[in-house]
PDB file of C-alpha atoms in Angstrom:
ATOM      1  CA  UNK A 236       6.391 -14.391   8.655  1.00  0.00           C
ATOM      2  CA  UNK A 237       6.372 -17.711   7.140  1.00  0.00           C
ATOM      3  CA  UNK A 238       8.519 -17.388   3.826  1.00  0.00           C
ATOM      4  CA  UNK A 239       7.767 -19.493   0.329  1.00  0.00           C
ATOM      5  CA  UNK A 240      10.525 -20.508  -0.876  1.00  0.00           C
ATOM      6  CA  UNK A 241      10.959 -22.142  -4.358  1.00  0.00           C
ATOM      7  CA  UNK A 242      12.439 -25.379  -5.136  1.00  0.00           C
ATOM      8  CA  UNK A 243      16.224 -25.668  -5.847  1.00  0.00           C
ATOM      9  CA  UNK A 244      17.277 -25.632  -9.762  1.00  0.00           C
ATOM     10  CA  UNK A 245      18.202 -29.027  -9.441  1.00  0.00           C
ATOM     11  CA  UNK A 246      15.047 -30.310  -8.727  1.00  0.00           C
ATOM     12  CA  UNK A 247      13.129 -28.443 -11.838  1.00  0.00           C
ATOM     13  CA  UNK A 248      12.972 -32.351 -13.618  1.00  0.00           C
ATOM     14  CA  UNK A 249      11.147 -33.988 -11.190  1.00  0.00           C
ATOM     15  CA  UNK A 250       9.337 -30.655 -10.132  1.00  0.00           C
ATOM     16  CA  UNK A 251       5.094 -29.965 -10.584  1.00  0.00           C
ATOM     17  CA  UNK A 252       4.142 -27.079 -10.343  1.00  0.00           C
ATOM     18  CA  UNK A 253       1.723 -26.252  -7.684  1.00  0.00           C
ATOM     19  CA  UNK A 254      -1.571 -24.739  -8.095  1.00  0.00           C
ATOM     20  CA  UNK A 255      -2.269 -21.147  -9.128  1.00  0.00           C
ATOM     21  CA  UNK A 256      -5.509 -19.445  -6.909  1.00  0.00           C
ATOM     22  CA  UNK A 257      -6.811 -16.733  -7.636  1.00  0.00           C
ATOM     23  CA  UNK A 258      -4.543 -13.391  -6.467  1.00  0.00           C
ATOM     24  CA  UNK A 259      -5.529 -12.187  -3.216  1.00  0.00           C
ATOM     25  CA  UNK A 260      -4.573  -8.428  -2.070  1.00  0.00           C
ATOM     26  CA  UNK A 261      -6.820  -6.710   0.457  1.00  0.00           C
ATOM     27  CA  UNK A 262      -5.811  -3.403   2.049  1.00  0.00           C
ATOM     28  CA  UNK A 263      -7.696  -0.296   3.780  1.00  0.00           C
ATOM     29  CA  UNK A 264      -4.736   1.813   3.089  1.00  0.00           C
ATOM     30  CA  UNK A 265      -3.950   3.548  -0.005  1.00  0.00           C
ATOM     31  CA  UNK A 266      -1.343   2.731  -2.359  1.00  0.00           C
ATOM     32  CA  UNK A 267       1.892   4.654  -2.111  1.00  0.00           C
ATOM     33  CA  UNK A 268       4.032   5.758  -5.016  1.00  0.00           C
ATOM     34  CA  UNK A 269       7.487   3.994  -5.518  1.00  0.00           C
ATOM     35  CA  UNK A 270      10.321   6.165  -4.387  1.00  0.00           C
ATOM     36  CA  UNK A 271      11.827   8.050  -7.677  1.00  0.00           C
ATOM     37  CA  UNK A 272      15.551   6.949  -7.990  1.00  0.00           C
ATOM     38  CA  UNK A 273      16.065   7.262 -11.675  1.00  0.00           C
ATOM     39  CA  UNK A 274      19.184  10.073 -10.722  1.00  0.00           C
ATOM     40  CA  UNK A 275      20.388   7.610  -7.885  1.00  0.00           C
ATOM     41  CA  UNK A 276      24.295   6.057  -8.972  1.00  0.00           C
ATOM     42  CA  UNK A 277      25.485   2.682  -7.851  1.00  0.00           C
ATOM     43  CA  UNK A 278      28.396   0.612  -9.081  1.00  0.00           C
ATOM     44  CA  UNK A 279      27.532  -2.231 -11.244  1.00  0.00           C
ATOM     45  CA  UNK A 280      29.791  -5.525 -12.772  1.00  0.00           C
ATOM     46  CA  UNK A 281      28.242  -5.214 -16.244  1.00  0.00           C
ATOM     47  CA  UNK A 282      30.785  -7.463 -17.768  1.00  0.00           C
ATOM     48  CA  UNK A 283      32.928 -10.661 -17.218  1.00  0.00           C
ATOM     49  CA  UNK A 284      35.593  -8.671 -16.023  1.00  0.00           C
ATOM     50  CA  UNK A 285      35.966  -7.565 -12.288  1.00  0.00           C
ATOM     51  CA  UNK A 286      35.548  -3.778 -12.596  1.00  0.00           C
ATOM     52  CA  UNK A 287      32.669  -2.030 -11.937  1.00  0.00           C
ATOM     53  CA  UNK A 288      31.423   0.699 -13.418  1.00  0.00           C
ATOM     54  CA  UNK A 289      29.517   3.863 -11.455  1.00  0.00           C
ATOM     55  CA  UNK A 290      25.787   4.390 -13.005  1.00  0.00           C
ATOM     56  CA  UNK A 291      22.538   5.974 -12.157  1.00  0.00           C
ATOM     57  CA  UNK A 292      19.772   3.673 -12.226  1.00  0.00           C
ATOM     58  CA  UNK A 293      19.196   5.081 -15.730  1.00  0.00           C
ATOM     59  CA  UNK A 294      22.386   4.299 -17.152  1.00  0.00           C
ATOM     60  CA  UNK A 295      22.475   0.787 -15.534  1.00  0.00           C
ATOM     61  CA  UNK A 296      18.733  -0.324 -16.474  1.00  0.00           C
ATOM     62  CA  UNK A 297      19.704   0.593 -20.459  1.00  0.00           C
ATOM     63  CA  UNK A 298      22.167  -2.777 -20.039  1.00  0.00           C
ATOM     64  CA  UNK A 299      19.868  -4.991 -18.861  1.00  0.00           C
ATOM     65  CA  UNK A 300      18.545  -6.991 -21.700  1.00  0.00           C
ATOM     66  CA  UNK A 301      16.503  -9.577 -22.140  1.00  0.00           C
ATOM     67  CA  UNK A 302      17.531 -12.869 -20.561  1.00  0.00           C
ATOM     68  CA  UNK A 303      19.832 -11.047 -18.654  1.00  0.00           C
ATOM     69  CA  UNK A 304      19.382  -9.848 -14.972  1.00  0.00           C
ATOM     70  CA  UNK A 305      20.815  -7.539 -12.449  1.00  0.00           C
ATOM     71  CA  UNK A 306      21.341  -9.637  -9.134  1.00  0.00           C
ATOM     72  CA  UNK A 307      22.821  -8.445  -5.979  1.00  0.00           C
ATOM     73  CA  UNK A 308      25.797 -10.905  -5.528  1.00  0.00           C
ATOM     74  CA  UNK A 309      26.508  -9.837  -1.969  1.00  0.00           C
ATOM     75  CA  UNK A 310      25.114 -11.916   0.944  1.00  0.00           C
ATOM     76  CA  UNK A 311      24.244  -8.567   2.618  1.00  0.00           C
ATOM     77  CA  UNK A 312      21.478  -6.661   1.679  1.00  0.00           C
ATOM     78  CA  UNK A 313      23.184  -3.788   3.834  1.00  0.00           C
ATOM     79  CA  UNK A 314      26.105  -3.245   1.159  1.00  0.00           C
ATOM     80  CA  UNK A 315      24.765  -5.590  -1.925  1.00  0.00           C
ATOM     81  CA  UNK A 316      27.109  -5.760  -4.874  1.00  0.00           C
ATOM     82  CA  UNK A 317      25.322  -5.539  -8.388  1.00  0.00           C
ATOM     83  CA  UNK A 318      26.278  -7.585 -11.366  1.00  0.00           C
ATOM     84  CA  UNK A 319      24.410  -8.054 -14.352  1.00  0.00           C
ATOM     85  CA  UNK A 320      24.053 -11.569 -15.254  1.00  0.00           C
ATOM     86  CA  UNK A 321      23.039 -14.244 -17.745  1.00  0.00           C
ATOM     87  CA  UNK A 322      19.319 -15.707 -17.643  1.00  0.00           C
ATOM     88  CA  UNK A 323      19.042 -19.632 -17.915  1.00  0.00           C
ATOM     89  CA  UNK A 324      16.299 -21.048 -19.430  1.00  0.00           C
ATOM     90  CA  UNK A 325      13.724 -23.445 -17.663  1.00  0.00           C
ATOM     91  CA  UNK A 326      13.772 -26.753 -19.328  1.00  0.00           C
ATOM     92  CA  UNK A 327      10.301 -27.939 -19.448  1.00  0.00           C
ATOM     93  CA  UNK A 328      10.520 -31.450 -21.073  1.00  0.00           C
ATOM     94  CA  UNK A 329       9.861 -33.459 -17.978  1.00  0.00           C
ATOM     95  CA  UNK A 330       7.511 -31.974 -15.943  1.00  0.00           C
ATOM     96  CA  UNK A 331       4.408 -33.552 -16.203  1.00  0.00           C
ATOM     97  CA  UNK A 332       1.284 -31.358 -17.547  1.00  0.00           C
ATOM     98  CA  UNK A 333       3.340 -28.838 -18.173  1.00  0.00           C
ATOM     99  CA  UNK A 334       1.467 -27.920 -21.312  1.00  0.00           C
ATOM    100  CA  UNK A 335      -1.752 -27.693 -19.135  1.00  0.00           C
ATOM    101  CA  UNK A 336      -0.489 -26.098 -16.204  1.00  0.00           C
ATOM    102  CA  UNK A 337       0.469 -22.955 -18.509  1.00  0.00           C
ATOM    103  CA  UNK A 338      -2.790 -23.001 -20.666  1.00  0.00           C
ATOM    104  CA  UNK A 339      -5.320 -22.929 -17.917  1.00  0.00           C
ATOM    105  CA  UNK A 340      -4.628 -21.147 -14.780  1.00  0.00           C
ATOM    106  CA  UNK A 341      -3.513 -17.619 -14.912  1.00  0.00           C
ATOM    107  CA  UNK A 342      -1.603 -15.528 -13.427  1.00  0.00           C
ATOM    108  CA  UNK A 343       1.025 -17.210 -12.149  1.00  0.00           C
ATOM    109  CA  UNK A 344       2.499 -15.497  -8.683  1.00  0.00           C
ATOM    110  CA  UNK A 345       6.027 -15.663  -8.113  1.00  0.00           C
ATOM    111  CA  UNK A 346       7.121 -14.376  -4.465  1.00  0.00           C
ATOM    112  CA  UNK A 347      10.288 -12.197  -3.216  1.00  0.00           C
ATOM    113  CA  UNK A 348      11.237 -10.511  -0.550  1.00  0.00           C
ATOM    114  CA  UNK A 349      14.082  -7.605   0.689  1.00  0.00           C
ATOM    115  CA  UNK A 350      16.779 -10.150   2.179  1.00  0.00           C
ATOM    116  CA  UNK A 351      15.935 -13.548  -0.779  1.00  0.00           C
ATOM    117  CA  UNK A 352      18.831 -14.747  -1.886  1.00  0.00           C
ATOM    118  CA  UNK A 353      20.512 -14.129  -5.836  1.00  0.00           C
ATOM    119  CA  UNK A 354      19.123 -18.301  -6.155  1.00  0.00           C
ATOM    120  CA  UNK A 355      16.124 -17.458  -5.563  1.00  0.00           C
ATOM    121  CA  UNK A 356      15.397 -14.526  -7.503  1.00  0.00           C
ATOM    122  CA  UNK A 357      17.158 -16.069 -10.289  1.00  0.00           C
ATOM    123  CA  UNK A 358      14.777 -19.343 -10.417  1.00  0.00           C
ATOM    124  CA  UNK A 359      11.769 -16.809 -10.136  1.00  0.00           C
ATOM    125  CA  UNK A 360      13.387 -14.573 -13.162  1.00  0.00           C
ATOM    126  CA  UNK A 361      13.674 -18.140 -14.872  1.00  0.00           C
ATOM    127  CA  UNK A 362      10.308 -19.178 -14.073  1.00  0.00           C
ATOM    128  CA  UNK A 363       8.686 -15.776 -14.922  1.00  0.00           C
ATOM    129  CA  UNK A 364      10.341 -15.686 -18.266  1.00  0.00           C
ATOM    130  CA  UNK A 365       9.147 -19.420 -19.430  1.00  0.00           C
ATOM    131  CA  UNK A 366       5.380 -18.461 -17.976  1.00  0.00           C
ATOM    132  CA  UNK A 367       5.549 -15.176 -20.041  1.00  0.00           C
ATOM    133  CA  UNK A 368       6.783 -16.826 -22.934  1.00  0.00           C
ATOM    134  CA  UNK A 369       4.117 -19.275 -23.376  1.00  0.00           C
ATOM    135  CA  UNK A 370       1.470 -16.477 -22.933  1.00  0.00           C
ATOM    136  CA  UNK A 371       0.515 -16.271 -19.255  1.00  0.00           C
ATOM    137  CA  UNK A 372       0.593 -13.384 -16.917  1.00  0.00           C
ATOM    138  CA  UNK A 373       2.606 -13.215 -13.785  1.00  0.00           C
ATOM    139  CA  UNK A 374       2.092 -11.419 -11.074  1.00  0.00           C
ATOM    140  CA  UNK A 375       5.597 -10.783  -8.837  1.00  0.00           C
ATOM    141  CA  UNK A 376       5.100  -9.737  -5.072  1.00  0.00           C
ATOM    142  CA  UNK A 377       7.781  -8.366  -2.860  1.00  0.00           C
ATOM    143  CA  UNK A 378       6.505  -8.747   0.881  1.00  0.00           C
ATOM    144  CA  UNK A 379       8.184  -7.206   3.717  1.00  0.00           C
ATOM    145  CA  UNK A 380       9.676  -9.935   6.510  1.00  0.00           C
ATOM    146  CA  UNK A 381       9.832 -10.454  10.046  1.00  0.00           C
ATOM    147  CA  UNK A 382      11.895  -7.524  11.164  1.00  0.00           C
ATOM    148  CA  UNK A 383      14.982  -8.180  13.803  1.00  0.00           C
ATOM    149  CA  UNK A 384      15.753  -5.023  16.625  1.00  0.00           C
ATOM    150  CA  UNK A 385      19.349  -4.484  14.873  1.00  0.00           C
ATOM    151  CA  UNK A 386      18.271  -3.895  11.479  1.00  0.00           C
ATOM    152  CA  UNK A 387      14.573  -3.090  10.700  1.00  0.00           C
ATOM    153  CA  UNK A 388      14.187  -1.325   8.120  1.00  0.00           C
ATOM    154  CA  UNK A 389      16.257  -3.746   5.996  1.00  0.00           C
ATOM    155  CA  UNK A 390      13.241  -5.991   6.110  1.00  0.00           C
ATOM    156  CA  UNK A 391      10.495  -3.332   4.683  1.00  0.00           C
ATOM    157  CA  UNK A 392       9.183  -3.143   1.196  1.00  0.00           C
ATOM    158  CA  UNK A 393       9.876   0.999   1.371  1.00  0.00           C
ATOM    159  CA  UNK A 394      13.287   0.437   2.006  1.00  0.00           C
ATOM    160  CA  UNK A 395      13.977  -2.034  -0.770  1.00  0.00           C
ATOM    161  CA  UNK A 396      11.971  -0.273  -3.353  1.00  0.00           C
ATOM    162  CA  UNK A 397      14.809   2.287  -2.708  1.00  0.00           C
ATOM    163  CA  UNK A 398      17.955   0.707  -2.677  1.00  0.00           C
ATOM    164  CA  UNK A 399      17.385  -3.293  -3.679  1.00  0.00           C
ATOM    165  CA  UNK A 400      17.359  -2.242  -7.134  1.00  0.00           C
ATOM    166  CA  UNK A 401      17.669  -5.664  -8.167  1.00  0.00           C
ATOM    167  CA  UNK A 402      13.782  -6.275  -6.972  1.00  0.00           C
ATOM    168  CA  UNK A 403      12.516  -3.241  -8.480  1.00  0.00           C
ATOM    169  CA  UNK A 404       9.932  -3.416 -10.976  1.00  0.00           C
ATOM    170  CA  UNK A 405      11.722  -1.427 -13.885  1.00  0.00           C
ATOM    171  CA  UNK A 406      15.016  -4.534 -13.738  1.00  0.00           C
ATOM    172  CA  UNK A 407      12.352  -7.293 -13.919  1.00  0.00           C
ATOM    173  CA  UNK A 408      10.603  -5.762 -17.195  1.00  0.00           C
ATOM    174  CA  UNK A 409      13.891  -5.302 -18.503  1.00  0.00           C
ATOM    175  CA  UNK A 410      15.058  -9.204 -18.030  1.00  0.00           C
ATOM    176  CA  UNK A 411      11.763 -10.453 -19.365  1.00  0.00           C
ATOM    177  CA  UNK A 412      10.969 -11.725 -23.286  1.00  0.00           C
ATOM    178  CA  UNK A 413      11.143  -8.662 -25.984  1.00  0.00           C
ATOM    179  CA  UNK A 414       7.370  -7.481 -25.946  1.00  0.00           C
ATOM    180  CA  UNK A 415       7.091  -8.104 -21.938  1.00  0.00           C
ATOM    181  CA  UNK A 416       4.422  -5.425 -20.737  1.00  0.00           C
ATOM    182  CA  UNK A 417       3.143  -4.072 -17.493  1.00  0.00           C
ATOM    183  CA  UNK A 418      -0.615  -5.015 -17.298  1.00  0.00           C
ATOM    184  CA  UNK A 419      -1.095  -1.978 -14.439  1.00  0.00           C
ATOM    185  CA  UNK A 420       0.863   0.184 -12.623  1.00  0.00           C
ATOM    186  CA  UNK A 421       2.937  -1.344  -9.648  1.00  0.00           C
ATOM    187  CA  UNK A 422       1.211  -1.205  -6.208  1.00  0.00           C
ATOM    188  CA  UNK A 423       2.854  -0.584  -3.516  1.00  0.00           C
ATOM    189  CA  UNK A 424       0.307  -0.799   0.139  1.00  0.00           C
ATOM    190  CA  UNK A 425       1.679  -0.893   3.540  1.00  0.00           C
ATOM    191  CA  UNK A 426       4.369  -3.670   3.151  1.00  0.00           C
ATOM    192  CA  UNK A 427       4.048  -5.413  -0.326  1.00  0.00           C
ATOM    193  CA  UNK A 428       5.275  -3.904  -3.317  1.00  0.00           C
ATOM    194  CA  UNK A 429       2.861  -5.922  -6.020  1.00  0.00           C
ATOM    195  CA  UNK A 430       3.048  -6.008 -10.018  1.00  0.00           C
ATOM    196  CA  UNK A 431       1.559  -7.845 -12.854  1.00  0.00           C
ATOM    197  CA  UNK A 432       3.240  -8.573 -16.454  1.00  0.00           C
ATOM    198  CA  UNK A 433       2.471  -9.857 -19.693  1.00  0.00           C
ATOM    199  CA  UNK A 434       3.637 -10.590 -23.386  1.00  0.00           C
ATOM    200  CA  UNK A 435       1.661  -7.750 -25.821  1.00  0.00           C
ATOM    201  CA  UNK A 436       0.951 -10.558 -27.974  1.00  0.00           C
ATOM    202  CA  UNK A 437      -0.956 -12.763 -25.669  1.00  0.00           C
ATOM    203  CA  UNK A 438      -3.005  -9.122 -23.962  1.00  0.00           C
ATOM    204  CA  UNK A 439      -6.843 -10.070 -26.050  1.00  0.00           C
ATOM    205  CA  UNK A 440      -6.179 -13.930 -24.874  1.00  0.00           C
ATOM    206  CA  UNK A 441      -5.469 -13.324 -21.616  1.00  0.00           C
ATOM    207  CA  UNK A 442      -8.462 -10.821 -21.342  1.00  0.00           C
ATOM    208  CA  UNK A 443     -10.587 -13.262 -22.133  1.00  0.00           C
ATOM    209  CA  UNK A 444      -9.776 -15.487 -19.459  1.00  0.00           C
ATOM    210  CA  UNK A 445      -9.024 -12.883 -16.714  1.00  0.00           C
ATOM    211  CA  UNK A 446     -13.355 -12.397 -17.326  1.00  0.00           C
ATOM    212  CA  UNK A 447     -13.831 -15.635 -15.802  1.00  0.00           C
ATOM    213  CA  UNK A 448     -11.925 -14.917 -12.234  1.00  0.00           C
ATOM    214  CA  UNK A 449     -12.678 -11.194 -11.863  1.00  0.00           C
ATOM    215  CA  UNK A 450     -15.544  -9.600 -10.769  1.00  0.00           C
ATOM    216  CA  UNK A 451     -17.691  -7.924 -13.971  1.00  0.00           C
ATOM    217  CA  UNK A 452     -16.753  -4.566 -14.081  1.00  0.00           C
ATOM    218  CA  UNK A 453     -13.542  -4.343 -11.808  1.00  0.00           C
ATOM    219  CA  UNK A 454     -11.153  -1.979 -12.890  1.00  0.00           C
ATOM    220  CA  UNK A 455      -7.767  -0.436 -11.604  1.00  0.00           C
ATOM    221  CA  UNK A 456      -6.922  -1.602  -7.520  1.00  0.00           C
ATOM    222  CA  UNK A 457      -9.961  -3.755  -7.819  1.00  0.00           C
ATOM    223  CA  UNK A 458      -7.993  -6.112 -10.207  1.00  0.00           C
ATOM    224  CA  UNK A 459      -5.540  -6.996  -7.959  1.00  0.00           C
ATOM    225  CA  UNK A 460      -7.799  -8.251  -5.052  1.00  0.00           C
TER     226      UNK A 460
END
């Protein structure tokens, strides 16, 4: 599978960018629930300091605030290591059209996957945060990868949603602006794991523009095709 991958932080000055199309997410199977792991523990560096703490996904979501993010410092997604870190913020002041990029095309997709790096999801936190803050929706997608024979099931969207917690829906609502909504309810369809989010005070705005790329009428699944 051919993997997107988003430009390096260092190259956000002279970085466009690129075009948002409309989101595109076919499937003839139903979607499946995400796994419930609100009583599953894991240790967690929720300080500066190098201890970690044991918590259940509970307990570690109710530190994760705002411009803050829990990232799986661990090159391994077999035994990841959780810290909860510090957002940057996206400086906007030289990217060109910047003002009409966010204004006119919505939503913006931002892509993961079970093995992407903690750069990569950081940049997309970073990006997500800036879009939501200057009233557009994004729309994250987890896709499952190319699997390899010695470790399959490291690559699928079921077994992330159960024990990446750092690309589970619930942490990236919790790192996103005070006021950061879930337009629907997460889908999750044979290997994607899909979700849409939005600032309450931009919801009647954004509405009115979602009418223009959405079928009349289309409610529920229907909006996400």
């Amino acid at each position: 599978m051919k993997i997107r991958r988003a430009p390096l932080v260092s190259s956000h000055v002279q970085w466009r960018p690129p075009a948002i199309q409309r989101p595109i997410f076919h499937s003839d199977h139903p979607p499946e629930p995400l796994p419930d792991v609100s009583q599953k523990t894991f240790r967690v560096r929720v300080d500066d300091s190098d201890v970690t703490v044991k918590l259940s996904f509970t307990e570690a979501l109710a530190f994760v605030k705002p411009s803050t993010y829990l990232a799986n410092v661990s090159k391994s997604i077999k035994t990841p290591k959780f810290s909860i870190l510090p957002l940057q913020k996206v400086s906007f002041s030289k990217i060109k059209d910047w003002e009409d990029f966010v204004r006119n095309r919505i939503p913006k997709k931002l892509f993961l996957w079970p093995s992407c790096g903690a750069d990569h999801l950081k940049e997309s936190l970073m990006w997500a945060e800036a879009y939501i803050s200057e009233g557009c929706q994004v729309e994250f997608r987890v896709r499952g990868e190319t699997p390899t024979k010695s470790n399959k099931k490291y690559h699928e969207v079921g077994w992330a949603a159960a024990n990446a917690y750092h690309l589970r829906p619930e942490f990236i609502l919790a790192a996103m602006p005070e006021g950061t909504k879930m337009v629907d309810e997460p889908l999750r369809m044979e290997n994607h794991l899909v979700w849409k989010m939005e600032h309450e005070k931009y919801v009647a705005r954004n509405e009115r523009r979602l009418k223009r790329i959405i079928p009349k009428g289309a409610t529920g699944r229907q909006r996400w095709r």
